[in-house]
PDB file of C-alpha atoms in Angstrom:
ATOM      1  CA  MET A  73       0.037   0.004   0.011  1.00  0.00           C
ATOM      2  CA  GLU A  74       1.406   3.288  -1.078  1.00  0.00           C
ATOM      3  CA  LEU A  75       1.330   6.167   1.489  1.00  0.00           C
ATOM      4  CA  GLN A  76      -0.554   9.180   0.145  1.00  0.00           C
ATOM      5  CA  ASN A  77       0.597  12.242   1.942  1.00  0.00           C
ATOM      6  CA  ARG A  78       3.629  14.029   0.622  1.00  0.00           C
ATOM      7  CA  ILE A  79       5.676  16.963   2.102  1.00  0.00           C
ATOM      8  CA  SER A  80       5.340  20.380   0.587  1.00  0.00           C
ATOM      9  CA  LEU A  81       6.636  21.113  -2.895  1.00  0.00           C
ATOM     10  CA  ARG A  82       8.302  24.232  -1.385  1.00  0.00           C
ATOM     11  CA  ALA A  83      10.695  21.908   0.425  1.00  0.00           C
ATOM     12  CA  LEU A  84      12.478  21.630  -2.892  1.00  0.00           C
ATOM     13  CA  LYS A  85      13.277  25.361  -2.770  1.00  0.00           C
ATOM     14  CA  VAL A  86      14.592  25.196   0.894  1.00  0.00           C
ATOM     15  CA  TRP A  87      16.660  22.013   0.229  1.00  0.00           C
ATOM     16  CA  ARG A  88      18.082  23.771  -2.910  1.00  0.00           C
ATOM     17  CA  GLN A  89      18.953  26.928  -0.848  1.00  0.00           C
ATOM     18  CA  THR A  90      20.639  24.782   1.713  1.00  0.00           C
ATOM     19  CA  GLY A  91      22.550  23.072  -1.005  1.00  0.00           C
ATOM     20  CA  LEU A  92      23.597  26.440  -2.310  1.00  0.00           C
ATOM     21  CA  ILE A  93      24.885  27.420   1.061  1.00  0.00           C
ATOM     22  CA  VAL A  94      26.980  24.206   1.428  1.00  0.00           C
ATOM     23  CA  SER A  95      28.264  24.573  -2.194  1.00  0.00           C
ATOM     24  CA  ALA A  96      29.284  28.206  -1.448  1.00  0.00           C
ATOM     25  CA  CYS A  97      31.395  26.939   1.390  1.00  0.00           C
ATOM     26  CA  MET A  98      32.984  24.289  -0.910  1.00  0.00           C
ATOM     27  CA  LEU A  99      33.580  27.076  -3.531  1.00  0.00           C
ATOM     28  CA  ILE A 100      35.468  29.161  -0.837  1.00  0.00           C
ATOM     29  CA  ILE A 101      37.610  26.088  -0.104  1.00  0.00           C
ATOM     30  CA  ALA A 102      38.316  25.477  -3.853  1.00  0.00           C
ATOM     31  CA  ILE A 103      39.268  29.094  -4.207  1.00  0.00           C
ATOM     32  CA  ALA A 104      41.568  28.906  -1.064  1.00  0.00           C
ATOM     33  CA  VAL A 105      43.163  25.707  -2.408  1.00  0.00           C
ATOM     34  CA  THR A 106      43.836  27.375  -5.714  1.00  0.00           C
ATOM     35  CA  ILE A 107      45.432  30.456  -4.134  1.00  0.00           C
ATOM     36  CA  ILE A 108      47.589  28.380  -1.732  1.00  0.00           C
ATOM     37  CA  ARG A 109      48.702  26.124  -4.601  1.00  0.00           C
ATOM     38  CA  TYR A 110      49.893  29.150  -6.630  1.00  0.00           C
ATOM     39  CA  ILE A 111      51.669  30.792  -3.605  1.00  0.00           C
ATOM     40  CA  PHE A 112      53.408  27.693  -2.535  1.00  0.00           C
ATOM     41  CA  ASP A 113      53.699  25.918  -5.879  1.00  0.00           C
ATOM     42  CA  GLY A 114      51.810  22.772  -4.609  1.00  0.00           C
ATOM     43  CA  PRO A 115      50.557  19.897  -6.732  1.00  0.00           C
ATOM     44  CA  LEU A 116      48.104  20.826  -9.430  1.00  0.00           C
ATOM     45  CA  TRP A 117      45.863  17.762  -8.736  1.00  0.00           C
ATOM     46  CA  LEU A 118      44.786  19.485  -5.457  1.00  0.00           C
ATOM     47  CA  VAL A 119      43.308  22.426  -7.488  1.00  0.00           C
ATOM     48  CA  TYR A 120      41.567  20.074  -9.985  1.00  0.00           C
ATOM     49  CA  GLY A 121      40.254  17.888  -7.075  1.00  0.00           C
ATOM     50  CA  SER A 122      38.855  20.809  -5.049  1.00  0.00           C
ATOM     51  CA  TRP A 123      37.065  22.306  -8.074  1.00  0.00           C
ATOM     52  CA  GLY A 124      35.904  18.825  -9.088  1.00  0.00           C
ATOM     53  CA  MET A 125      34.453  18.306  -5.665  1.00  0.00           C
ATOM     54  CA  PHE A 126      32.761  21.685  -5.843  1.00  0.00           C
ATOM     55  CA  VAL A 127      31.038  20.917  -9.128  1.00  0.00           C
ATOM     56  CA  ILE A 128      29.893  17.402  -7.928  1.00  0.00           C
ATOM     57  CA  LEU A 129      28.617  18.768  -4.601  1.00  0.00           C
ATOM     58  CA  PHE A 130      26.823  21.640  -6.385  1.00  0.00           C
ATOM     59  CA  LEU A 131      25.042  19.328  -8.850  1.00  0.00           C
ATOM     60  CA  LEU A 132      24.165  16.775  -6.171  1.00  0.00           C
ATOM     61  CA  LEU A 133      23.020  19.225  -3.338  1.00  0.00           C
ATOM     62  CA  VAL A 134      21.209  21.697  -5.554  1.00  0.00           C
ATOM     63  CA  PHE A 135      19.610  19.512  -8.309  1.00  0.00           C
ATOM     64  CA  LEU A 136      19.580  15.903  -7.674  1.00  0.00           C
ATOM     65  CA  ILE A 137      19.256  15.110  -3.967  1.00  0.00           C
ATOM     66  CA  PRO A 138      16.380  17.553  -3.233  1.00  0.00           C
ATOM     67  CA  SER A 139      14.219  16.126  -6.118  1.00  0.00           C
ATOM     68  CA  LEU A 140      14.843  12.585  -5.046  1.00  0.00           C
ATOM     69  CA  ARG A 141      14.277  13.393  -1.429  1.00  0.00           C
ATOM     70  CA  TRP A 142      11.016  15.007  -2.104  1.00  0.00           C
ATOM     71  CA  LYS A 143       9.787  12.345  -4.510  1.00  0.00           C
ATOM     72  CA  TRP A 144      10.304   9.463  -1.853  1.00  0.00           C
ATOM     73  CA  TRP A 145       9.104  11.141   1.284  1.00  0.00           C
ATOM     74  CA  ARG A 146       5.580  10.065   2.317  1.00  0.00           C
ATOM     75  CA  TYR A 147       3.672   9.882   5.482  1.00  0.00           C
ATOM     76  CA  GLU A 148       0.212   8.894   6.831  1.00  0.00           C
ATOM     77  CA  VAL A 149      -1.245   9.784  10.192  1.00  0.00           C
ATOM     78  CA  ARG A 150      -4.040   7.590  11.332  1.00  0.00           C
ATOM     79  CA  ASP A 151      -6.063   7.412  14.576  1.00  0.00           C
ATOM     80  CA  GLU A 152      -3.870   4.687  16.105  1.00  0.00           C
ATOM     81  CA  GLU A 153      -0.539   5.093  14.287  1.00  0.00           C
ATOM     82  CA  ILE A 154       1.875   7.257  12.140  1.00  0.00           C
ATOM     83  CA  GLU A 155       3.583   5.785   9.276  1.00  0.00           C
ATOM     84  CA  ILE A 156       6.537   7.393   7.721  1.00  0.00           C
ATOM     85  CA  GLN A 157       8.346   6.318   4.485  1.00  0.00           C
ATOM     86  CA  LYS A 158      11.705   7.654   3.267  1.00  0.00           C
ATOM     87  CA  GLY A 159      14.677   6.451   1.294  1.00  0.00           C
ATOM     88  CA  LEU A 160      15.592   5.919  -2.387  1.00  0.00           C
ATOM     89  CA  PHE A 161      17.695   2.738  -2.628  1.00  0.00           C
ATOM     90  CA  ILE A 162      16.832   1.547   0.943  1.00  0.00           C
ATOM     91  CA  ILE A 163      13.225   2.462   1.627  1.00  0.00           C
ATOM     92  CA  THR A 164      12.455   2.650   5.302  1.00  0.00           C
ATOM     93  CA  ARG A 165       8.886   2.513   6.557  1.00  0.00           C
ATOM     94  CA  THR A 166       8.438   3.371  10.171  1.00  0.00           C
ATOM     95  CA  LEU A 167       5.257   2.758  11.992  1.00  0.00           C
ATOM     96  CA  VAL A 168       4.867   4.696  15.387  1.00  0.00           C
ATOM     97  CA  PRO A 169       1.948   3.642  17.492  1.00  0.00           C
ATOM     98  CA  MET A 170       0.098   6.613  19.109  1.00  0.00           C
ATOM     99  CA  VAL A 171       0.431   4.878  22.412  1.00  0.00           C
ATOM    100  CA  ARG A 172       4.089   5.256  22.223  1.00  0.00           C
ATOM    101  CA  VAL A 173       4.214   8.858  21.390  1.00  0.00           C
ATOM    102  CA  GLN A 174       5.388  11.186  24.256  1.00  0.00           C
ATOM    103  CA  HIS A 175       5.080  14.581  22.720  1.00  0.00           C
ATOM    104  CA  VAL A 176       4.964  16.345  19.379  1.00  0.00           C
ATOM    105  CA  ASP A 177       6.751  19.505  18.300  1.00  0.00           C
ATOM    106  CA  THR A 178       6.918  21.729  15.255  1.00  0.00           C
ATOM    107  CA  GLN A 179      10.192  23.234  14.251  1.00  0.00           C
ATOM    108  CA  GLN A 180      11.272  25.962  11.812  1.00  0.00           C
ATOM    109  CA  GLY A 181      14.657  27.164  10.769  1.00  0.00           C
ATOM    110  CA  PRO A 182      15.235  30.496   9.066  1.00  0.00           C
ATOM    111  CA  LEU A 183      14.899  29.159   5.577  1.00  0.00           C
ATOM    112  CA  MET A 184      11.676  27.227   6.375  1.00  0.00           C
ATOM    113  CA  ARG A 185      10.205  30.245   8.207  1.00  0.00           C
ATOM    114  CA  LYS A 186      10.808  32.356   5.190  1.00  0.00           C
ATOM    115  CA  ASN A 187       9.079  29.777   2.944  1.00  0.00           C
ATOM    116  CA  ASN A 188       6.173  29.231   5.459  1.00  0.00           C
ATOM    117  CA  LEU A 189       7.179  25.581   6.205  1.00  0.00           C
ATOM    118  CA  ALA A 190       7.637  23.603   9.405  1.00  0.00           C
ATOM    119  CA  SER A 191       8.698  20.065  10.377  1.00  0.00           C
ATOM    120  CA  VAL A 192       6.746  17.953  12.800  1.00  0.00           C
ATOM    121  CA  GLU A 193       8.852  16.065  15.324  1.00  0.00           C
ATOM    122  CA  ILE A 194       7.243  13.034  17.078  1.00  0.00           C
ATOM    123  CA  SER A 195       9.139  11.862  20.097  1.00  0.00           C
ATOM    124  CA  THR A 196       8.851   8.394  21.624  1.00  0.00           C
ATOM    125  CA  ALA A 197      10.895   7.032  24.555  1.00  0.00           C
ATOM    126  CA  ALA A 198      13.463   5.551  22.233  1.00  0.00           C
ATOM    127  CA  THR A 199      13.814   8.142  19.352  1.00  0.00           C
ATOM    128  CA  VAL A 200      12.520  11.133  17.505  1.00  0.00           C
ATOM    129  CA  HIS A 201      10.676  10.830  14.156  1.00  0.00           C
ATOM    130  CA  GLU A 202      10.505  13.758  11.841  1.00  0.00           C
ATOM    131  CA  ILE A 203       7.968  14.665   9.023  1.00  0.00           C
ATOM    132  CA  PRO A 204      10.008  17.511   7.318  1.00  0.00           C
ATOM    133  CA  ALA A 205       8.958  20.610   5.423  1.00  0.00           C
ATOM    134  CA  LEU A 206       5.162  20.697   5.662  1.00  0.00           C
ATOM    135  CA  ASP A 207       3.159  23.789   4.991  1.00  0.00           C
ATOM    136  CA  TYR A 208       3.098  25.674   8.324  1.00  0.00           C
ATOM    137  CA  ASP A 209      -0.756  25.451   8.720  1.00  0.00           C
ATOM    138  CA  GLU A 210      -0.610  21.653   7.857  1.00  0.00           C
ATOM    139  CA  ALA A 211       2.104  21.127  10.333  1.00  0.00           C
ATOM    140  CA  GLU A 212       0.130  22.865  13.076  1.00  0.00           C
ATOM    141  CA  ARG A 213      -2.979  20.886  12.201  1.00  0.00           C
ATOM    142  CA  LEU A 214      -0.952  17.605  12.170  1.00  0.00           C
ATOM    143  CA  ARG A 215       0.550  18.402  15.487  1.00  0.00           C
ATOM    144  CA  ALA A 216      -2.932  19.174  17.033  1.00  0.00           C
ATOM    145  CA  PHE A 217      -4.397  16.054  15.528  1.00  0.00           C
ATOM    146  CA  ILE A 218      -1.589  13.827  16.908  1.00  0.00           C
ATOM    147  CA  VAL A 219      -1.939  15.368  20.349  1.00  0.00           C
ATOM    148  CA  GLU A 220      -5.689  14.675  20.360  1.00  0.00           C
ATOM    149  CA  MET A 221      -5.063  11.174  19.208  1.00  0.00           C
ATOM    150  CA  ILE A 222      -2.553  10.659  21.956  1.00  0.00           C
ATOM    151  CA  ARG A 223      -5.102  11.799  24.525  1.00  0.00           C
ATOM    152  CA  THR A 224      -7.728   9.701  23.156  1.00  0.00           C
ATOM    153  CA  VAL A 225      -5.574   6.532  22.938  1.00  0.00           C
ATOM    154  CA  LYS A 226      -4.098   7.068  26.425  1.00  0.00           C
ATOM    155  CA  ASP A 227      -7.595   7.630  27.887  1.00  0.00           C
ATOM    156  CA  ASP A 228      -8.712   4.378  26.350  1.00  0.00           C
ATOM    157  CA  VAL A 229      -5.738   2.463  27.954  1.00  0.00           C
TER     158      VAL A 229
END
């Protein structure tokens, strides 16, 4: 059975912006390696390697990984359980019973806040599960629904 709910399409924008920031850091390293190589007459392969790493990271982090990540993330919240699916080559499906949930948080970083997105974090005794990059209103509704289901399930027990 395929899970129906996807994260927001705006997640692509946030993940690409994050990829640009990481790529910019790699660009600074590549420039520094190039300058140091010419000052100290170091091996040329270091320059080619650092620029090659910059290009590979840029392509992966800005174009490929965000698209694949968005395509494969799915979730479903039911009355008695939460199911999360993620992964490309190794697909992980996690089923969290409501009775095991201790608390639920929403989280926003600066890029997510700017794009009106939030992540929902579901804490159990053992671990924290995350549904990333939902529309802010959807994340708040989901958090409130999960809290209500926790109360209902724990009252029944």
